[in-house]
Structures are given as C-alpha cells and as structure tokens.
Coordinates of C-alpha atoms in Angstrom, one line a residue:
Chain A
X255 CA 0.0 0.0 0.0
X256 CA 0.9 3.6 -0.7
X257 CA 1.5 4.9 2.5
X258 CA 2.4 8.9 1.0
X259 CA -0.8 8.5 -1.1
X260 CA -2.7 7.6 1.5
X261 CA -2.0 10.4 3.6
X262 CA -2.0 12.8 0.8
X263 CA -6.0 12.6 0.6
X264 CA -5.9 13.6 4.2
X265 CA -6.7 17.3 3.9
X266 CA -9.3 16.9 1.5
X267 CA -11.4 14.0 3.7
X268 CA -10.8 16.8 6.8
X269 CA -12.0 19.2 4.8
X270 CA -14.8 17.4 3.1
X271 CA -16.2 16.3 6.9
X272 CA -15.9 20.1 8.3
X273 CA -17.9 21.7 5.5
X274 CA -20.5 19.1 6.8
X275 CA -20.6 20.9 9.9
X276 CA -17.5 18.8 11.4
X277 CA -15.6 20.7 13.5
X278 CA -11.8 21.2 13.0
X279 CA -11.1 18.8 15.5
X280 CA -13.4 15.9 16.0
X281 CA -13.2 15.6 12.0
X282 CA -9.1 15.1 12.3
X283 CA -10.1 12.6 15.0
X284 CA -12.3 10.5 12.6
X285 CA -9.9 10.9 9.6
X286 CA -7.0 9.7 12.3
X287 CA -9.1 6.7 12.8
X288 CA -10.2 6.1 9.4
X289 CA -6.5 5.9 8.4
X290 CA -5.8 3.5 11.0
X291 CA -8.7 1.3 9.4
X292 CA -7.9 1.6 5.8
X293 CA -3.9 0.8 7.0
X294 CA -5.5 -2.6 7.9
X295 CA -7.8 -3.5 5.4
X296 CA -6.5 -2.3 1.9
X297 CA -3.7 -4.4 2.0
X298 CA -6.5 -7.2 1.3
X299 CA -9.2 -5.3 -0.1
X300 CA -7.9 -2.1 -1.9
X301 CA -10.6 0.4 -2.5
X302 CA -11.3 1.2 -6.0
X303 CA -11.9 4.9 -4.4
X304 CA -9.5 5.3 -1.8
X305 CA -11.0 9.0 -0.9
X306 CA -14.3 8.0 -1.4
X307 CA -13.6 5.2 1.1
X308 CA -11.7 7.6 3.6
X309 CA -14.8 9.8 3.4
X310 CA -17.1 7.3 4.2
X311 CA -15.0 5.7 7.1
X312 CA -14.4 9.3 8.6
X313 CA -18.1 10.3 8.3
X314 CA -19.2 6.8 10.0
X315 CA -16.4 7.8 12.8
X316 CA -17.5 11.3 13.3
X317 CA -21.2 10.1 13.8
X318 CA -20.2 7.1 16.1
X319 CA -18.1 9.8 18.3
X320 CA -21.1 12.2 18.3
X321 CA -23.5 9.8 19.0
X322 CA -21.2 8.6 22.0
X323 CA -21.2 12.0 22.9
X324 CA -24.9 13.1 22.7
X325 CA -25.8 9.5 24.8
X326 CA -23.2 11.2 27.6
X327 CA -25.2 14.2 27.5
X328 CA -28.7 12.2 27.6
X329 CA -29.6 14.8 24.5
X330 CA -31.5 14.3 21.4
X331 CA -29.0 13.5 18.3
X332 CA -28.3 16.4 16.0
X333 CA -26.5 15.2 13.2
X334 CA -28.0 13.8 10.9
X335 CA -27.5 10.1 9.9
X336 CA -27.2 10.6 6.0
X337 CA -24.3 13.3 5.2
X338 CA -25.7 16.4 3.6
X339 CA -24.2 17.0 -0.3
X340 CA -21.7 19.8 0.3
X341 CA -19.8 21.3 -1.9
X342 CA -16.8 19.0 -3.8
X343 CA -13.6 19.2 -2.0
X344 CA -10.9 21.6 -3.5
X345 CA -7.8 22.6 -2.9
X346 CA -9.4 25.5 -1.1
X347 CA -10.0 22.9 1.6
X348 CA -6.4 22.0 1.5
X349 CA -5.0 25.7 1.6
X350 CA -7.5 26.6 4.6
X351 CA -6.0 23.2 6.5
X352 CA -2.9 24.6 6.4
X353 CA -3.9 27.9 6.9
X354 CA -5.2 26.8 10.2
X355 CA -2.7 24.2 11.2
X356 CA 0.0 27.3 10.8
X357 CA -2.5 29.7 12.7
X358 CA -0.8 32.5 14.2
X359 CA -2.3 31.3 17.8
X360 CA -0.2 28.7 17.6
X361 CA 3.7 28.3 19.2
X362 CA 6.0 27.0 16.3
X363 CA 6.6 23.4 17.7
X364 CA 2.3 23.1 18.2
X365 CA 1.9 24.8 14.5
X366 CA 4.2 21.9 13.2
X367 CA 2.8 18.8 15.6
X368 CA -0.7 19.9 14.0
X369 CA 0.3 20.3 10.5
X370 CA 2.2 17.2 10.6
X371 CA -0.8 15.4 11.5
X372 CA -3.7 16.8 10.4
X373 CA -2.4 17.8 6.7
X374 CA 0.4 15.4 6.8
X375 CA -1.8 12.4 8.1
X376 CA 1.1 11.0 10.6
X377 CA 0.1 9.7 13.6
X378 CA 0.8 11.2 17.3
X379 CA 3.4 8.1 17.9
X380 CA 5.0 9.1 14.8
X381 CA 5.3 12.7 15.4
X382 CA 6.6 11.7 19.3
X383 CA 9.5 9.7 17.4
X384 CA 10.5 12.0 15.5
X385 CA 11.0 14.7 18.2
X386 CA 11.8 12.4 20.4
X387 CA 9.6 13.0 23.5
X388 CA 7.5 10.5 24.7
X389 CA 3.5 9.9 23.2
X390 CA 1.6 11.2 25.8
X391 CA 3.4 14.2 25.6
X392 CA 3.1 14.9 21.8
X393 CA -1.0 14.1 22.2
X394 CA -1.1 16.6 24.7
X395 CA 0.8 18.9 22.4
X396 CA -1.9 18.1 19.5
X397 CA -4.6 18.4 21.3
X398 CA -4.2 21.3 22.8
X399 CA -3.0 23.2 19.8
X400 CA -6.8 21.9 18.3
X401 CA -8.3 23.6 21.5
X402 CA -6.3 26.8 20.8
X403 CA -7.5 26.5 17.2
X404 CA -11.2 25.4 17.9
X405 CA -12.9 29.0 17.7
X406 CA -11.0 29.9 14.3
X407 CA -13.3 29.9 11.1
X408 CA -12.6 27.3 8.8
X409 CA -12.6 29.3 5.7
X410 CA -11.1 32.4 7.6
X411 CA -8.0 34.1 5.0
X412 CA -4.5 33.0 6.6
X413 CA -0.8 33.9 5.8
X414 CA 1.5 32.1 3.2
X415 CA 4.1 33.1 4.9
X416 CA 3.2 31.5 8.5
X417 CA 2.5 28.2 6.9
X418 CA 6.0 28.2 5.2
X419 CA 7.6 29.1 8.4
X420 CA 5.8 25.9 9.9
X421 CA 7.2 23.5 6.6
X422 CA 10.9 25.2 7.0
X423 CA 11.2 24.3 10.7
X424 CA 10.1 20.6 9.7
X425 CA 12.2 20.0 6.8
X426 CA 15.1 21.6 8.6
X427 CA 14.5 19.2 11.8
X428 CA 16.6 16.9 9.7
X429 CA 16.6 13.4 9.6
X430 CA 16.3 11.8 12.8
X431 CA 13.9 9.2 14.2
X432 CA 12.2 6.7 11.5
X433 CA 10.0 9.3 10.1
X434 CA 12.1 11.1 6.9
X435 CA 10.7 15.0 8.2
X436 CA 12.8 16.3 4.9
X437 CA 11.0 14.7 2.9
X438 CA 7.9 14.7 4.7
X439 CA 8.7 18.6 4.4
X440 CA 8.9 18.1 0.5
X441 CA 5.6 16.7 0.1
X442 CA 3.8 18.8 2.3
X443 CA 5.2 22.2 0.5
X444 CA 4.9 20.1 -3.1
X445 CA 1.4 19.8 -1.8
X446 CA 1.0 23.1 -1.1
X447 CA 2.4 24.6 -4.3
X448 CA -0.4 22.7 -6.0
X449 CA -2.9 24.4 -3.9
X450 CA -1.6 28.2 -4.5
X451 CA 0.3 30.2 -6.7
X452 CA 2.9 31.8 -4.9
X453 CA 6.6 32.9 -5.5
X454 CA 7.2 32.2 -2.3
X455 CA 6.1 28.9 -1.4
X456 CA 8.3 27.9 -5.1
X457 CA 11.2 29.2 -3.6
X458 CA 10.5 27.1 -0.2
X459 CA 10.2 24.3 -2.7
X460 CA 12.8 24.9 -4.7
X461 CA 15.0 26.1 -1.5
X462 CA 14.1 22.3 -0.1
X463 CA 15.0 20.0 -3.2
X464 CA 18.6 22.0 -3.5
X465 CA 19.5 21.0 0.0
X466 CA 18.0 17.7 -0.3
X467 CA 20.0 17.1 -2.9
X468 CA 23.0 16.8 -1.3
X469 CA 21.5 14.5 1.7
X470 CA 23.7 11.8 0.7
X471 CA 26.8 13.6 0.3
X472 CA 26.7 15.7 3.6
X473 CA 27.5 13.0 6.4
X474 CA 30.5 10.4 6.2
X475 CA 29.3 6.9 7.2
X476 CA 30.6 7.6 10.7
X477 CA 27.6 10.1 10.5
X478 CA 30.4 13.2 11.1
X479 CA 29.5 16.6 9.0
X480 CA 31.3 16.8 5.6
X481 CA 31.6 20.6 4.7
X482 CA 30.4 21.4 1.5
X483 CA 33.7 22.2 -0.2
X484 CA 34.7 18.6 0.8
X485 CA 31.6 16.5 -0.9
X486 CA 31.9 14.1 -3.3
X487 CA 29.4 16.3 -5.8
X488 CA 29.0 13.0 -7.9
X489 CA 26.5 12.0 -4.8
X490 CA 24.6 14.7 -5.4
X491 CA 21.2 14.2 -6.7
X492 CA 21.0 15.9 -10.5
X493 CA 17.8 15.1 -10.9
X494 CA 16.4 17.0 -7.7
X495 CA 18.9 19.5 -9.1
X496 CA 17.9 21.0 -11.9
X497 CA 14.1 19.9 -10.9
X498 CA 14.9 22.4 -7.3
X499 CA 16.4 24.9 -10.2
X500 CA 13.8 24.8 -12.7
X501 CA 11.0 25.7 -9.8
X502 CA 13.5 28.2 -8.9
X503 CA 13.8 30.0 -12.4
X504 CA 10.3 30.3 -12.5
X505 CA 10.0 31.8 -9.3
X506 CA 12.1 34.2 -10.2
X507 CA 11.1 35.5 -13.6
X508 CA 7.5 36.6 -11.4
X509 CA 9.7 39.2 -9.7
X510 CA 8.3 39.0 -6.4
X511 CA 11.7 38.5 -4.7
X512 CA 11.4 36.8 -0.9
X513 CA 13.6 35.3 1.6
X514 CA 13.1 31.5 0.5
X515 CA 13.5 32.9 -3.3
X516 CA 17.1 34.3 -2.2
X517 CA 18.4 31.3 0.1
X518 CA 17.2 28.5 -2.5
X519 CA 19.0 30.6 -5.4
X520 CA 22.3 31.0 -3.3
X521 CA 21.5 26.8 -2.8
X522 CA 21.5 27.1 -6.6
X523 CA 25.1 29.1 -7.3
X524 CA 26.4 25.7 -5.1
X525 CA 24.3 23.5 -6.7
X526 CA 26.1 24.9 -10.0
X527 CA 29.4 24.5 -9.5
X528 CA 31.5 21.7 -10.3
X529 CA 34.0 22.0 -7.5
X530 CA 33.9 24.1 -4.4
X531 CA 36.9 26.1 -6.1
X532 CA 34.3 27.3 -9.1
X533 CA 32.0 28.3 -6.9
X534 CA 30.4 31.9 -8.2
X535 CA 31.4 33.7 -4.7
X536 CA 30.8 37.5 -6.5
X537 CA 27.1 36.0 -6.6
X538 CA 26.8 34.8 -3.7
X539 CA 27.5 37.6 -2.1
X540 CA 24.7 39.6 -3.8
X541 CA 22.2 36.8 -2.8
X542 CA 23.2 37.1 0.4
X543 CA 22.4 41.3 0.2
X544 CA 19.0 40.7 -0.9
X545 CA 18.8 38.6 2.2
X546 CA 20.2 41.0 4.5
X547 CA 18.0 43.6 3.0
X548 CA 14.7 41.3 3.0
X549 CA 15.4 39.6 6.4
X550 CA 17.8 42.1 8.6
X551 CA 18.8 38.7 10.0
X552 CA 22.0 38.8 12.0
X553 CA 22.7 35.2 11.2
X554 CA 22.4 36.1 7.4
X555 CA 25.0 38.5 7.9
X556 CA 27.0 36.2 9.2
X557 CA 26.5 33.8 6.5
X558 CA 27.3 36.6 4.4
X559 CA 30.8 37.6 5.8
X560 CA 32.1 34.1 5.2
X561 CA 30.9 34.3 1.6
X562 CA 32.8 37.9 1.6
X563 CA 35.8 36.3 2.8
X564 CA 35.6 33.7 -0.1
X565 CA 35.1 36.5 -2.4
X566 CA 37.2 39.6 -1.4
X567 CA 39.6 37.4 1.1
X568 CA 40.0 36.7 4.2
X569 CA 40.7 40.3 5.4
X570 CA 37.7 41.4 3.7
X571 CA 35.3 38.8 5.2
X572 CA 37.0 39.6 9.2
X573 CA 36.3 43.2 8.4
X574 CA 32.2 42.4 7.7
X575 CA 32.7 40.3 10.9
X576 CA 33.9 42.6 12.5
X577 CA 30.3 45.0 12.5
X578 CA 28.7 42.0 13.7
X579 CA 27.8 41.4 17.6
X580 CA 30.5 38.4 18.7
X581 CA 27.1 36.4 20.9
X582 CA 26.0 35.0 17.6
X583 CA 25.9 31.6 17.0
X584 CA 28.9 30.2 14.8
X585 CA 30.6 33.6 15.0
X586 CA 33.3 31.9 16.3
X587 CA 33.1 29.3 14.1
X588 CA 33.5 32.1 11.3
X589 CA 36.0 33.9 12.8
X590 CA 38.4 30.8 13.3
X591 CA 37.8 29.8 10.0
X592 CA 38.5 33.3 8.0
X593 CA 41.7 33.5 11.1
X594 CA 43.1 30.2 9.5
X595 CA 42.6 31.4 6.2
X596 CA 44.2 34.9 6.7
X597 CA 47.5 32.6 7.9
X598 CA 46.9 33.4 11.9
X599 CA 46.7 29.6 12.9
X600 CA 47.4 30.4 16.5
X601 CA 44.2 32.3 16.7
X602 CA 42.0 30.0 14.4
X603 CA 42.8 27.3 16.9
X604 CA 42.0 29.4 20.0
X605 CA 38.5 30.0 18.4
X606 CA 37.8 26.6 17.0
X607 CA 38.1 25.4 20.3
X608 CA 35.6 27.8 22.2
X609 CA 33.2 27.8 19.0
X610 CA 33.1 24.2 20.1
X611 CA 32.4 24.8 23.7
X612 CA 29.1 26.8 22.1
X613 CA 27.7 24.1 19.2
X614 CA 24.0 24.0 19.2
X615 CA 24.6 20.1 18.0
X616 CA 27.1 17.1 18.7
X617 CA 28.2 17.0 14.8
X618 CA 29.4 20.4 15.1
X619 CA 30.7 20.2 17.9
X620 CA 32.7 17.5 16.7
X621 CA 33.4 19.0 13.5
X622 CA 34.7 22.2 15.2
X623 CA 36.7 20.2 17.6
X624 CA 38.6 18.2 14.7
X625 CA 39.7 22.0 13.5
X626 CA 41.2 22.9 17.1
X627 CA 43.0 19.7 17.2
X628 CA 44.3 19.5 13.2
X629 CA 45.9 23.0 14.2
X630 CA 47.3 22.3 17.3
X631 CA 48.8 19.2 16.4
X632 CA 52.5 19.4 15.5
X633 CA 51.8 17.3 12.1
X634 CA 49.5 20.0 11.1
X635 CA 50.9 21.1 7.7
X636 CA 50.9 25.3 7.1
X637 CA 48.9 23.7 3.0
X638 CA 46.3 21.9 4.9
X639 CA 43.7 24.3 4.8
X640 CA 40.3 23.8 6.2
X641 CA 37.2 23.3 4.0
X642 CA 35.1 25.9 4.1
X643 CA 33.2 24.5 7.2
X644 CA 29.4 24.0 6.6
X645 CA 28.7 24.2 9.8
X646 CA 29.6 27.8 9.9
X647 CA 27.4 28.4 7.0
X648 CA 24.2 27.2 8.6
X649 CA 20.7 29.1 8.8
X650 CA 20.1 28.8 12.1
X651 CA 15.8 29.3 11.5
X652 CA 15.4 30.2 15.0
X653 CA 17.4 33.5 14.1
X654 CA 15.8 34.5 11.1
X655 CA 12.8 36.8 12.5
X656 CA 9.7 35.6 10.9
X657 CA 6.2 37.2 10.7
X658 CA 3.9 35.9 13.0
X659 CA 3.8 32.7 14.2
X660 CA 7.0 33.1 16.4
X661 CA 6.7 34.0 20.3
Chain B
X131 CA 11.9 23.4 20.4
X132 CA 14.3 22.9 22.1
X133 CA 15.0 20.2 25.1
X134 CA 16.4 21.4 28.0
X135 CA 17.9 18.9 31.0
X136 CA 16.7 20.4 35.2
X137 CA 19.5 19.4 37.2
X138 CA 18.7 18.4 40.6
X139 CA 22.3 18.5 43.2
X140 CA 22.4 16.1 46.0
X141 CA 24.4 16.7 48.9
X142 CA 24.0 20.3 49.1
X143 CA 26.6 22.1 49.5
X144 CA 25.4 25.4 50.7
X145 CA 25.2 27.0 47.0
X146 CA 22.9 24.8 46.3
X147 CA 20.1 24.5 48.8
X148 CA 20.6 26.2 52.2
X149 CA 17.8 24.1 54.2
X150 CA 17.8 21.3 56.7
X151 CA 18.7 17.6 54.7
X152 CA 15.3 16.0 53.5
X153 CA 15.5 13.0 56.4
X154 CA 15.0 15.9 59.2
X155 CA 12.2 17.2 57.7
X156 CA 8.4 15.6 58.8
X157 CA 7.2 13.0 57.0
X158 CA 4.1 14.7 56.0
X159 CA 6.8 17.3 54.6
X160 CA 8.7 15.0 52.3
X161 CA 5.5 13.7 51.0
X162 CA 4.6 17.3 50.2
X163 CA 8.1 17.3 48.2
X164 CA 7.6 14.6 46.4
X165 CA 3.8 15.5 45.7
X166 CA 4.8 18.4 44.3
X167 CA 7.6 16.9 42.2
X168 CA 4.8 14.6 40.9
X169 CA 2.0 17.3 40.0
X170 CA 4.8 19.2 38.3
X171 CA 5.4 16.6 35.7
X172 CA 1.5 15.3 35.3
X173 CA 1.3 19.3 34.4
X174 CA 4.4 19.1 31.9
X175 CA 2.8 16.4 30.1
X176 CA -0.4 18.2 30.1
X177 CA 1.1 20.9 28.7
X178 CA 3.2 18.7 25.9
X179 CA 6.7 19.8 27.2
X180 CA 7.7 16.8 29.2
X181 CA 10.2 14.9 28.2
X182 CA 12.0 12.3 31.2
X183 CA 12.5 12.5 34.7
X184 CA 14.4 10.5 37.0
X185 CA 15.7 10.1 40.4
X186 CA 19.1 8.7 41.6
X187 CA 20.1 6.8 44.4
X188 CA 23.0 9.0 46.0
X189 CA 25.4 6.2 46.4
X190 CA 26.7 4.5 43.0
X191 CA 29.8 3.0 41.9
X192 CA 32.5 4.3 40.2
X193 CA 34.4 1.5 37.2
X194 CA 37.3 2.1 35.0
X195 CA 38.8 -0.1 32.3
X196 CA 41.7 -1.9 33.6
X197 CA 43.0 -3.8 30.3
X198 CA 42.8 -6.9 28.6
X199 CA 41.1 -9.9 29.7
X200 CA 40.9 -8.5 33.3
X201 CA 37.8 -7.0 35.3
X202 CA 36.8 -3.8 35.3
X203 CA 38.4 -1.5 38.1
X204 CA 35.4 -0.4 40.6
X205 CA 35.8 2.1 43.4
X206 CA 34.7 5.0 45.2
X207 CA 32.7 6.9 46.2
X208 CA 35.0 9.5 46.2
X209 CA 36.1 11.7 49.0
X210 CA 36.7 14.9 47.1
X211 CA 33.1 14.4 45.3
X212 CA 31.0 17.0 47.3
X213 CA 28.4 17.1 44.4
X214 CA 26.4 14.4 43.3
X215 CA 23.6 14.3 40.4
X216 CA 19.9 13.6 43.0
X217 CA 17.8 13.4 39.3
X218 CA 16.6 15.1 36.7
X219 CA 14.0 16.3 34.3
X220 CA 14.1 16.9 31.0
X221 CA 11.6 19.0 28.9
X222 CA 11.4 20.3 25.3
X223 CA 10.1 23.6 25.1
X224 CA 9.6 26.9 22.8
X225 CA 12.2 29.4 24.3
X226 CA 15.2 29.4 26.9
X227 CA 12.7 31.8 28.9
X228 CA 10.3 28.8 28.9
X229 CA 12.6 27.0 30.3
X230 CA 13.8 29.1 33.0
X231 CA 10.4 29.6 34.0
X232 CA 9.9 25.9 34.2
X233 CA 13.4 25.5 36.5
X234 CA 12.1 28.4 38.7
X235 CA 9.1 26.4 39.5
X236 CA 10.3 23.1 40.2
X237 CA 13.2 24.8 42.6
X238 CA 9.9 26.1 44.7
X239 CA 9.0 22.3 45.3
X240 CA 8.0 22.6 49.1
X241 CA 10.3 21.9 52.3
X242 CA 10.1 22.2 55.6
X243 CA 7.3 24.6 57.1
X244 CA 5.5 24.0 53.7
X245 CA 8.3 26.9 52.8
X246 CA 9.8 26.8 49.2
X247 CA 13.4 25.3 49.1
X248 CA 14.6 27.6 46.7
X249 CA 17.3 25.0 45.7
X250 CA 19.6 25.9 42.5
X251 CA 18.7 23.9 39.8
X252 CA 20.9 23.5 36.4
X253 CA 19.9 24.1 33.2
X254 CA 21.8 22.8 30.5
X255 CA 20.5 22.7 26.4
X256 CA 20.5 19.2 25.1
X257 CA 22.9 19.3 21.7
X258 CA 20.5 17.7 18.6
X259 CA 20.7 17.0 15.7
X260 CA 22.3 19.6 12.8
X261 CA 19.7 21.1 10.6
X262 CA 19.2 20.3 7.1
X263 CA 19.5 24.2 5.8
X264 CA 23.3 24.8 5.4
X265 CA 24.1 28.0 4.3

C-alpha cells in the first residue's frame, strides 16, 4: 500500500467532513481513525476509491463519536444520519487546512505537531518519534493546539508566509527518528504549491530539493559533517537538481523576490558549481544582500561575511565580521575559520576550540573540535587548509525573524 | 523546540540548597516534596513539554577499564566528590525563557514549614541534531 498517497488525501477528507458541519477537531479525530482502518484492510481489499472510502469511514467515525457524545449528554441526536451533499472538496479545503494548522495562535513546535498530523496524516506516535519525546506528551501537544484552534473559522483568509515558516522548521528538523521529516517537508510544501500560486512557497520548494540534494553527500558513514567544499558532488542528486532549479527560475522571472526565493538561489550558485573552487562567490555575495536587506537577520549576515571572505579574502570577510555582535551563534566558528585562512593559525585554533564549547549540535561540535586539534597538532601542515566549514554556513531558522507565528 | 535537561544537586553544599537535609524534615513534609515533584510533571505532560525524569540513588559506583582480559576497576565513592547528580527532568520547550520559568518552578517544590526550598537547579540545552538548511 501507498503509505504517501494515503495520507496525501488527508486534507481533503478533513476538509470534506468540516464543511458538513464537522468541527476542526473531531473531524481530524475521525480521519485519524479512518486511516488506522484503511492501513488494515487495503492491503486485502484495496478500495477502487480510496478518498471516497476515507470519506465514508471518517463520516461513519465522526457520527459514532457524536452519538457517543450526545448519549453522555442524555440529549437528542443532531447530526444527521445521512451526510448532507456539500460542496466537492478543493484545494481551497487543503489551503485553509494549512492555513489553520499554521495559525498565528499557535507556538511554532504546536503549529508543526498539528500540521504534521492533520495535513500530513502521521500519527501522534510518529510525530513523538520523530522529536523524540514520549507519546503522551506529543497528544497533549496536538490536542491542545486543536483547542487553541477550535474557535478559528474554517474558511477564515491565513498567511502564506506563516504556513511556510511551519514547513521550513520541519524540513530543517533533519533526519532523525524513523519518520524522513525532509522529505515529509517536501511533500507537504509540493502539496501546497499545487494548492496556490505563490513565488514564495516555489522558492520554499525549490530552496528544499537543492538542499535535499545533497543528503547523501553531507554525512560520512561515521555520520560526522562533511563541509560542503569537501563532498563528493558526484553524490549529489542531479535530478532534484535541476528539478529544485527549474521551480527556482520560474519563481524568479515573477519578480516577487522573498527570503526562501534568495536562500534556494544561493543553494542554486552551489548547486552549480562543479567544485567548491568554481563556486560563483561575487554571486553569492549579492544573494546574500538581498537577504540582509529582506530579512535584517544577523545570522544572514554572518553567512554573508564568510561568503565575503571567499570573495574579497579573508581580510575582507573579518572586516564584515567585525560589525557584527560576537554572541551569535557560529561567530566563532566564522572567525576561526577566515583567522586560519588569513594565515593566523594560533588564533584559528583558540577560536575553534571555544566555537566548540558553544555548538548547538554534537556534529558540530565535533566537527569544530577536529579543527582545534588538526591545528594544534605538530603534524598539522601550514597547506592543509580547512574546507570551508558548513557548519559555519548554517541558517540557524530560529534567528531569522519571521512574521507571526513566532513568540 | 528545544530540550532542555533540570539538574537536581544532592548533597547540598550550601550553594545549592541552604535548608535542613530531607530525612530531618516531617514525614508529611517530604511527602509534600515529592507530591509536588509529581503534579509538576503530570502538568508538563499536560502541557506537551515533558520529556524524562528520573531520580538517583545517591550512592553509586565508580568503574574504570583496567585492560585486557581482566575486570573492570570499581571504586569509590569518592572523598573529594561534594556534588552528586539527585535526578533530573528533562523537557522540550519553545524558548530558553520557557525554560527558566519551568526551572524556577520546580526549585519552589516545598520543604520544611510548607516553605519553598529555593534549591539551585541547572539548566543545560540538550545538543540535537544539525539542521538540514546549510548555508
């Protein structure tokens, strides 16, 4: 069975049950369990109409639960056995899911448990895996994010720009636990690029498949970071490639610039080059201006002075450094690495060593650590230069202000 | 999102907790304690931000390598170790505020006299996993 088809048909079924007077959150309880159902019997008995099915399951579910319900109460029924005709399902229904999933009520990590299962049709244990916190604790998560969400209108207009937020944070959650949230990520955002026309959300997509791309070619098999400059670019996907490159393009000829437009084309200029040595730095650099200038983000400046240190030298990239505010995160990291590369390996060292002391992750840490210790050891030769060290280069999203649905 | 790990210190030394040790207090006291240690993590859950939580016998062992073929070195405790790890709890929240706000609380478990113990806890941020957007 088709487990991503499956849950693809998920926002339309919720939407399909709440615009026949569902609410929000019973009706994502009755899809839920309908899913569980249909993971049991299609194996043996596919449905010829798998959506029609789900519909029919859900409905059947949603009744059962109200029923249940109204007997608790000792009140009179008052829904309806036969479901009233509504309207088909669209991808409006699919939009407003997200919309509401991504609500501006919502903290980011209750915005993603939500969207993950109520338009991405995982279940709560799933979800708990992946973040690795126990069940209980994600269901309380879920289900209070539905209460928050319970007195928001269905069809009430939401934010692109909240809901990419929301996909961003899950695709850049990585690739821990047995559910793939990258590629999760992928489908959700390919899903909702066929439900609106936006620059934006093309340049989430396209920003996505670049970096995805290279998934095979980032970690060794001892799972330790290899920096971009040092992968093997034959692992890189080609066919996400130029797929991530085409969405990009036409993003871009719209002229509606935006932050995801900007980082997915500096993806691109990597993406591009054959070696690390051809990389289009000049370019990069004016990527990473429209960034500055669309964001304000410290952290893209950051990113931006080791790109101007690659494209003016070393000197060039300390001196943008230099107007930045040394509490960053990685501005260590940067520092040690434009120190090493301006020939001061005494003071690259010294900095490798406390950017380690501050890594947000182990593989960084580690990473950071092997620097420190390749320049203080004695065999350290004065050619061994460092590979530009991805870790230094990374969006940190938590930095990058976005609109609303961040405390 | 991020996890943060509540450090309870045993053994107080006086930075840590300046009241009397738990077996002097009343039994109705300790149960207070642990009550409230209880109720805070049923409320974490509720809240979706709990993650673990553990307690520690104070004694333990301490075991070293010792080389081929041969057993394990065990010894201790230590004289010299005045600290010693009581428990923990570990939670994923939104912010570091969060989090801080959530430490504050649990150091106000009760103690004697019903009286907040106002014991230091530490916070350290759990190191995950490297995101996926790299530059």
């Amino acid at each position: 069975m088709d487990e991503a088809l499956l849950r693809s048909l998920v926002p339309g079924v919720i939407g399909v049950l709440v615009r026949r007077g569902a609410d929000f959150a019973a009706a994502e309880d009755a899809v839920q369990e309908a899913l569980v159902e249909a993971v049991h019997s299609w194996p043996a008995a596919p449905p010829r109409d798998p959506r029609g099915w789900l519909v029919t399951v859900a409905w059947r579910r949603f009744l059962d639960a109200t029923r249940a319900e109204a007997t608790r109460r000792r009140r009179e029924e008052t829904v309806a056995d036969e479901p009233p005709s509504g309207p088909v399902p669209s991808a409006d229904d699919t939009l407003q899911l997200y919309f509401l999933c991504a609500h501006p009520s919502l903290t980011p990590a209750s915005a993603v448990a939500l969207t993950l299962r109520a338009v991405g049709g995982l279940t709560t244990r799933q979800i708990a895996s992946a973040y690795l916190v126990p069940e209980a604790t994600m269901a309380q998560r879920i289900s209070r994010a539905k209460r928050t969400v319970s007195g928001v209108r269905f069809d009430e207009p939401g934010d692109v720009a909240t809901v990419l937020r929301v996909l961003y944070l899950v695709f850049n959650e990585g690739y821990s636990g047995d559910v793939d949230l990258a590629a999760e990520a992928i489908r959700l955002t390919r899903q909702l690029a066929a439900a609106v026309d936006h620059p934006e959300v093309a340049g989430l997509l396209a920003l996505m498949l670049l970096h995805h791309a290279r998934r095979a070619a980032r970690t060794a098999p001892d799972g330790s970071l290899v920096p971009l400059a040092e992968q093997d670019r034959n692992r890189w996907d080609t066919a996400l490639i130029s797929e991530g490159v085409q969405v990009l393009q036409a993003a871009l000829v719209r002229d509606r610039l935006g932050e995801y437009q900007a980082q997915a084309a500096i993806a691109a200029l990597h993406a591009d080059a054959r070696s690390a040595a051809e990389t289009d730095w000049v370019q990069v650099v004016e990527w990473y201006d429209e960034l500055v200038r669309l964001t304000g983000s410290p952290v893209v400046r950051l990113n931006r002075a080791v790109a101007v240190g690659e494209a003016d030298g070393p000197r060039a990239g300390l001196a943008a450094l230099a107007q930045l505010d040394d509490a960053l995160p990685r501005h260590r990291a940067v520092a040690a690495y434009l120190h090493e590369k301006d020939g001061d390996r005494t003071t690259a060292a010294r900095l490798y060593a406390e950017a380690a002391t501050r890594a947000g992750n182990t593989a960084e840490r580690d990473h950071l650590t092997r620097q420190a210790a390749r320049l203080n050891s004695a065999d350290g030769r004065a050619d061994d230069f460092p590979a530009i060290p991805e870790s230094v280069l990374q969006d940190d999203p938590k930095e990058i202000p976005c609109p609303r649905s961040c405390p | 999102m991020a996890k943060y790990l509540m450090l309870k210190h045993y053994r107080s030394t006086s930075k840590s907790l300046d009241c009397a040790p738990m077996d002097q207090w009343t039994p109705d006291e300790v149960s207070a304690h642990i009550q409230y240690m209880n109720d805070f993590a049923a409320k974490l859950t509720e809240s979706g931000e709990f993650v673990d939580g553990q307690a520690l016998a104070p004694e333990g062992t301490w075991v070293r390598y010792d080389g081929e073929g041969r057993p394990p070195v065990t010894d201790g405790p230590f004289a010299e170790t005045k600290d010693l790890i009581a428990g923990w709890m570990a939670i994923d929240v939104d912010s570091y505020e969060r989090a801080v706000e959530l430490a504050g609380e649990l150091s106000a478990a009760p103690g004697p006299g019903g009286q907040p113990i106002r014991e230091w806890l530490e916070l350290r941020p759990f190191l995950g996993a490297p995101p996926t957007v790299t530059e």
